[in-house]
Coordinates of C-alpha atoms and ligand atoms in Angstrom, one line a residue:
M150 CA -14.3 13.6 -20.2
S151 CA -11.8 16.4 -20.0
L152 CA -8.9 16.2 -17.6
Q153 CA -8.1 19.9 -17.8
R154 CA -8.7 20.6 -14.2
L155 CA -5.7 18.5 -13.3
A156 CA -3.5 21.4 -14.5
M157 CA -4.9 23.8 -11.8
P158 CA -2.4 24.8 -9.1
G159 CA -2.7 23.3 -5.7
L160 CA -2.2 19.9 -4.0
R161 CA -2.8 16.9 -6.1
I162 CA -3.1 13.6 -4.3
F163 CA -2.5 10.2 -5.9
L164 CA -4.1 7.3 -4.0
T165 CA -2.8 4.0 -5.2
G166 CA -3.8 0.3 -4.6
A167 CA -2.6 -3.1 -5.7
G168 CA -3.7 -2.5 -9.4
V169 CA -0.7 -0.2 -9.9
S170 CA 1.6 -3.1 -9.1
A171 CA -0.3 -5.7 -11.1
E172 CA 1.6 -4.7 -14.2
S173 CA 4.8 -5.5 -12.3
G174 CA 3.6 -9.0 -11.8
I175 CA 2.5 -8.7 -8.1
P176 CA -0.8 -10.4 -7.5
T177 CA -3.6 -8.1 -6.3
F178 CA -4.8 -8.6 -2.8
R179 CA -8.2 -9.9 -3.7
G180 CA -7.1 -11.9 -6.7
A181 CA -7.1 -15.8 -6.7
E182 CA -3.4 -16.2 -5.9
G183 CA -3.4 -15.1 -2.3
Y184 CA -4.1 -18.4 -0.6
W185 CA -1.6 -20.0 1.7
T186 CA -1.4 -23.5 3.2
V187 CA -0.4 -24.1 6.8
G188 CA -0.5 -27.9 7.7
A189 CA -3.7 -29.3 6.2
R190 CA -5.5 -26.0 6.1
E191 CA -5.7 -23.2 3.4
Y192 CA -5.8 -19.7 4.7
H193 CA -7.1 -16.6 3.0
P194 CA -5.0 -13.4 3.3
Q195 CA -7.7 -11.8 5.5
E196 CA -7.1 -14.6 8.1
L197 CA -3.3 -14.5 8.0
A198 CA -2.8 -10.7 7.9
T199 CA -4.0 -10.4 11.5
H200 CA -2.5 -9.8 14.8
Y201 CA -4.5 -12.7 16.0
A202 CA -2.9 -15.1 13.5
F203 CA 0.5 -13.7 14.4
T204 CA 0.0 -14.5 18.1
Q205 CA -1.1 -18.1 17.2
M206 CA 1.5 -19.0 14.6
P207 CA 4.3 -16.3 14.3
E208 CA 6.6 -18.6 12.3
E209 CA 4.0 -19.3 9.6
V210 CA 2.8 -15.7 9.3
W211 CA 6.4 -14.6 9.0
A212 CA 7.1 -17.3 6.3
W213 CA 4.0 -16.0 4.3
Y214 CA 5.3 -12.4 4.6
L215 CA 8.9 -13.3 3.7
Y216 CA 7.6 -15.2 0.6
R217 CA 5.5 -12.2 -0.5
R218 CA 8.3 -9.9 0.2
A219 CA 10.6 -11.9 -2.1
V220 CA 8.0 -11.7 -4.8
C221 CA 7.8 -7.9 -4.4
R222 CA 11.6 -7.5 -4.4
A223 CA 11.9 -9.5 -7.6
A224 CA 9.3 -7.3 -9.4
P225 CA 10.5 -4.2 -11.3
P226 CA 8.6 -0.9 -11.2
N227 CA 6.4 -0.4 -14.3
A228 CA 5.4 2.5 -16.5
G229 CA 2.6 3.5 -14.0
H230 CA 5.2 3.8 -11.1
L231 CA 7.5 5.9 -13.4
A232 CA 4.6 8.2 -14.4
L233 CA 4.2 8.9 -10.7
V234 CA 7.9 9.8 -10.4
E235 CA 7.4 12.2 -13.3
A236 CA 4.3 13.7 -11.6
E237 CA 6.3 14.4 -8.4
R238 CA 9.1 16.0 -10.5
L239 CA 6.5 18.2 -12.2
L240 CA 4.5 19.2 -9.1
G241 CA 7.1 19.3 -6.3
E242 CA 5.3 20.3 -3.1
Q243 CA 1.9 20.2 -4.8
F244 CA 2.3 16.4 -5.1
L245 CA 1.4 13.7 -2.5
L246 CA 1.3 10.0 -3.0
V247 CA -0.8 7.9 -0.6
T248 CA -0.3 4.2 -1.2
Q249 CA -2.0 1.1 0.2
N250 CA 0.7 -1.0 -1.3
V251 CA 3.3 -2.5 1.0
D252 CA 5.6 -3.6 -1.8
G253 CA 7.8 -0.5 -1.6
L254 CA 7.8 -0.1 -5.5
H255 CA 6.9 3.6 -5.4
L256 CA 10.1 4.3 -3.4
R257 CA 12.2 2.0 -5.6
A258 CA 10.9 3.7 -8.7
G259 CA 12.1 7.1 -7.3
N260 CA 9.2 8.8 -5.4
S261 CA 10.5 10.6 -2.3
R262 CA 10.0 9.2 1.2
E263 CA 8.8 12.7 2.2
R264 CA 6.0 12.8 -0.2
T265 CA 5.0 9.1 -0.1
F266 CA 2.7 8.0 2.7
E267 CA 2.7 4.2 3.0
V268 CA -0.6 3.9 4.9
H269 CA -0.5 0.1 5.2
G270 CA 3.2 -0.1 5.9
N271 CA 6.1 -1.6 4.0
I272 CA 6.9 -5.3 3.8
D273 CA 10.6 -4.5 3.7
Y274 CA 10.5 -3.4 7.3
Y275 CA 9.9 -4.9 10.8
R276 CA 9.3 -3.6 14.2
C277 CA 8.9 -4.8 17.8
S278 CA 5.7 -6.8 18.3
E279 CA 5.5 -5.5 21.8
N280 CA 5.9 -1.9 20.7
C281 CA 8.9 -1.4 23.1
V282 CA 10.3 1.1 20.5
A283 CA 8.4 3.1 17.8
E284 CA 11.1 2.7 15.3
H285 CA 11.0 0.3 12.4
F286 CA 14.0 -1.5 10.9
A287 CA 14.9 -2.6 7.3
L288 CA 15.1 -6.4 6.6
G289 CA 17.8 -5.4 4.1
E290 CA 19.1 -8.2 1.9
G291 CA 18.4 -10.8 4.5
F292 CA 15.8 -13.6 3.9
L293 CA 16.2 -13.4 0.1
P294 CA 15.2 -15.4 -1.9
F295 CA 12.3 -17.1 0.1
A296 CA 10.4 -19.8 -1.6
K297 CA 6.7 -20.6 -1.4
D298 CA 6.1 -23.1 1.5
Q299 CA 9.7 -22.6 2.8
K300 CA 9.9 -22.9 6.6
L301 CA 11.9 -20.5 8.8
S302 CA 15.2 -22.0 10.0
A303 CA 16.2 -21.7 13.6
E304 CA 18.8 -19.1 12.6
Q305 CA 16.2 -17.1 10.8
Q306 CA 13.8 -17.3 13.7
A307 CA 16.6 -15.9 16.0
L308 CA 17.1 -13.0 13.6
L309 CA 13.4 -12.0 13.7
R310 CA 13.6 -10.4 17.1
C311 CA 13.3 -6.9 18.3
P312 CA 16.9 -5.5 18.5
R313 CA 16.1 -3.9 21.8
C314 CA 13.9 -6.2 23.9
Q315 CA 14.3 -9.5 22.0
A316 CA 10.5 -10.0 21.7
W317 CA 9.3 -11.3 18.3
A318 CA 9.7 -8.8 15.6
R319 CA 6.6 -8.3 13.4
P320 CA 6.2 -7.1 9.8
H321 CA 5.7 -3.3 9.6
V322 CA 2.3 -3.6 8.0
L323 CA -1.3 -2.8 9.1
W324 CA -3.3 -5.9 9.9
F325 CA -7.0 -6.4 9.4
D326 CA -7.7 -6.5 13.2
E327 CA -5.8 -3.3 13.8
C328 CA -6.5 0.4 13.4
Y329 CA -4.8 3.1 11.4
N330 CA -2.7 5.6 13.4
E331 CA -0.5 8.6 12.7
E332 CA 2.7 7.2 14.2
F333 CA 3.1 4.2 11.8
Y334 CA 0.6 4.9 9.0
R335 CA 0.1 8.7 8.6
Y336 CA -3.6 8.5 9.3
D337 CA -4.2 12.1 10.4
S338 CA -1.8 13.6 7.8
S339 CA -3.6 11.7 5.0
R340 CA -7.0 13.0 6.1
T341 CA -5.7 16.5 6.5
A342 CA -4.1 16.4 3.1
A343 CA -7.4 15.2 1.5
A344 CA -9.2 18.2 2.9
R345 CA -6.7 20.5 1.1
A346 CA -6.5 18.8 -2.3
V347 CA -7.6 20.4 -5.5
A348 CA -7.6 17.0 -7.2
L349 CA -7.6 13.3 -6.0
I350 CA -6.6 10.7 -8.5
S351 CA -7.3 7.1 -7.3
V352 CA -5.6 4.3 -9.2
G353 CA -6.0 0.5 -9.1
T354 CA -7.9 0.2 -5.8
S355 CA -11.1 -1.7 -5.0
G356 CA -12.0 0.8 -2.3
A357 CA -12.3 -1.8 0.3
T358 CA -10.4 -0.1 3.1
N359 CA -11.4 2.6 5.4
L360 CA -8.9 5.5 5.2
P361 CA -8.7 5.6 1.3
V362 CA -12.5 5.7 1.1
Q363 CA -12.7 8.5 3.8
M364 CA -10.1 10.5 1.8
G365 CA -12.3 10.2 -1.3
Y366 CA -15.3 11.5 0.5
I367 CA -13.4 14.3 2.3
A368 CA -11.9 15.5 -1.0
A369 CA -15.3 15.3 -2.8
Q370 CA -17.0 17.3 0.0
R371 CA -14.4 20.0 -0.5
G372 CA -15.0 20.2 -4.2
A373 CA -11.8 18.5 -5.4
F374 CA -11.7 17.2 -8.9
L375 CA -11.8 13.3 -8.8
V376 CA -10.3 11.0 -11.3
D377 CA -10.3 7.2 -11.0
V378 CA -8.1 4.9 -13.0
N379 CA -9.3 1.3 -13.0
P380 CA -10.6 -1.2 -15.6
E381 CA -13.3 -2.2 -13.1
Q382 CA -16.0 -0.2 -11.5
N383 CA -15.4 0.6 -7.8
P384 CA -16.5 3.2 -5.2
F385 CA -14.0 5.7 -6.5
S386 CA -15.2 5.4 -10.1
Q387 CA -18.8 6.0 -8.9
L388 CA -17.8 8.9 -6.7
A389 CA -15.8 10.5 -9.5
Q390 CA -18.7 10.2 -12.0
Q391 CA -21.2 11.6 -9.4
Q392 CA -19.0 14.6 -8.8
G393 CA -18.4 15.6 -12.4
G394 CA -14.9 14.0 -12.4
S395 CA -13.6 11.3 -14.7
W396 CA -13.3 7.5 -14.7
L397 CA -10.5 6.3 -17.0
R398 CA -11.5 2.7 -17.5
E399 CA -8.0 1.4 -18.3
S400 CA -4.8 0.1 -16.8
A401 CA -2.7 2.1 -14.3
S402 CA 0.1 2.6 -16.8
T403 CA -2.1 3.9 -19.6
G404 CA -4.3 6.0 -17.4
L405 CA -1.4 7.6 -15.4
G406 CA 0.3 8.5 -18.7
K407 CA -2.8 10.5 -19.6
V408 CA -3.1 12.1 -16.2
V409 CA 0.5 13.3 -16.2
K410 CA 0.2 14.7 -19.7
A411 CA -3.0 16.6 -18.6
M412 CA -1.0 18.1 -15.7
Q413 CA 1.6 19.4 -18.1
H414 CA -0.7 20.6 -20.8
G415 CA -4.2 20.9 -19.3
Ligands
LIG545 P1 -7.5 -5.1 -4.4 O1 -6.9 -6.4 -4.7 O2 -8.7 -5.1 -3.4 O3 -8.0 -4.4 -5.7 C1 -7.2 -4.2 -6.8 C2 -7.9 -3.3 -7.8 O4 -7.0 -3.1 -8.9 C3 -9.2 -3.8 -8.4 O5 -10.2 -2.8 -8.3 C4 -8.8 -4.1 -9.8 O6 -9.9 -3.8 -10.7 C5 -7.7 -3.1 -10.1 N1 -6.7 -3.5 -11.1 C6 -6.3 -4.7 -11.5 N2 -5.4 -4.7 -12.4 C7 -5.2 -3.3 -12.7 C8 -4.4 -2.6 -13.6 N3 -3.5 -3.2 -14.4 N4 -4.5 -1.2 -13.6 C9 -5.3 -0.6 -12.8 N5 -6.1 -1.2 -11.9 C10 -6.1 -2.6 -11.9 O7 -6.4 -4.1 -3.9 P2 -6.4 -2.8 -3.0 O8 -7.6 -2.0 -3.3 O9 -5.1 -2.2 -3.0 O10 -4.8 -3.8 3.1 O11 -6.7 -3.4 -1.6 C11 -6.6 -2.5 -0.5 C12 -6.2 -3.2 0.7 O12 -7.0 -4.3 1.0 C13 -4.8 -3.7 0.7 O13 -3.8 -2.7 0.9 C14 -4.8 -4.6 1.9 C15 -6.3 -5.2 1.8 O14 -7.0 -5.0 3.0 C16 -4.2 -4.3 4.2 O15 -3.6 -5.3 4.2 C17 -4.3 -3.4 5.4

């Protein structure tokens, strides 16, 4: 299937999921490696990544996040991330990256903050759990490394506090029992952008979350060209095929290499 339409002028949105970071060695969200033991019980990420779990066992939820953050920080960006940096360089203001990944790898690879919407947050940041202030703060070089099953020390617990009101700090990520919003997660901006896009390229996502799927449908309704990069079938690959778009059934790095080439040469 031809990718020529990717060279047309106008906003091109890249929508990324955990599959883009898989080649950097970060386990995907729904893969087998996400389980976590607290006491005698095994928890699935969908149980731990909730506001409810945080209210019940903040130390354990923080330990899980700090461990996952340490894994992310040790992972280097891969060729897929670098292709997206090249895409931004080529397209400038006609480029937007909307990522579900909280690992911060797109920013570390070199995409700009301005044109990267982290719609599920970023694991390198924290904010007040009581929302006393809208700002979020960098964890910086603290808490690294953090081993699997490590417990928080009393000193570490004391550091995980809101700098203003001293309530528990919380990871700056969207939890399963929470809703998207504009303030933290660029919800409205992402939807508005989808309605303007001439092309939407989804990469390495299972299409299990609400905003990304909405963006796919909005872009499709407006006649955008849809491309999906994923070795496995998913809602975006189906939508792309129904709309005369393209499914590149391959890894993020290989598929994104082709996409960027098509943007240059049609
Ligand atoms: P998932 O773990 O659900 O899906 C990963 C997708 O990546 C699958 O469709 C795989 O086929 C694909 N994949 C695996 N390796 C790949 C590779 N090398 N190249 C390309 N694709 C590959 O991850 P997400 O779709 O990102 O949200 O999950 C979305 C959201 O679900 C997460 O951000 C998280 C969770 O709910 C929150 O925590 C709010």
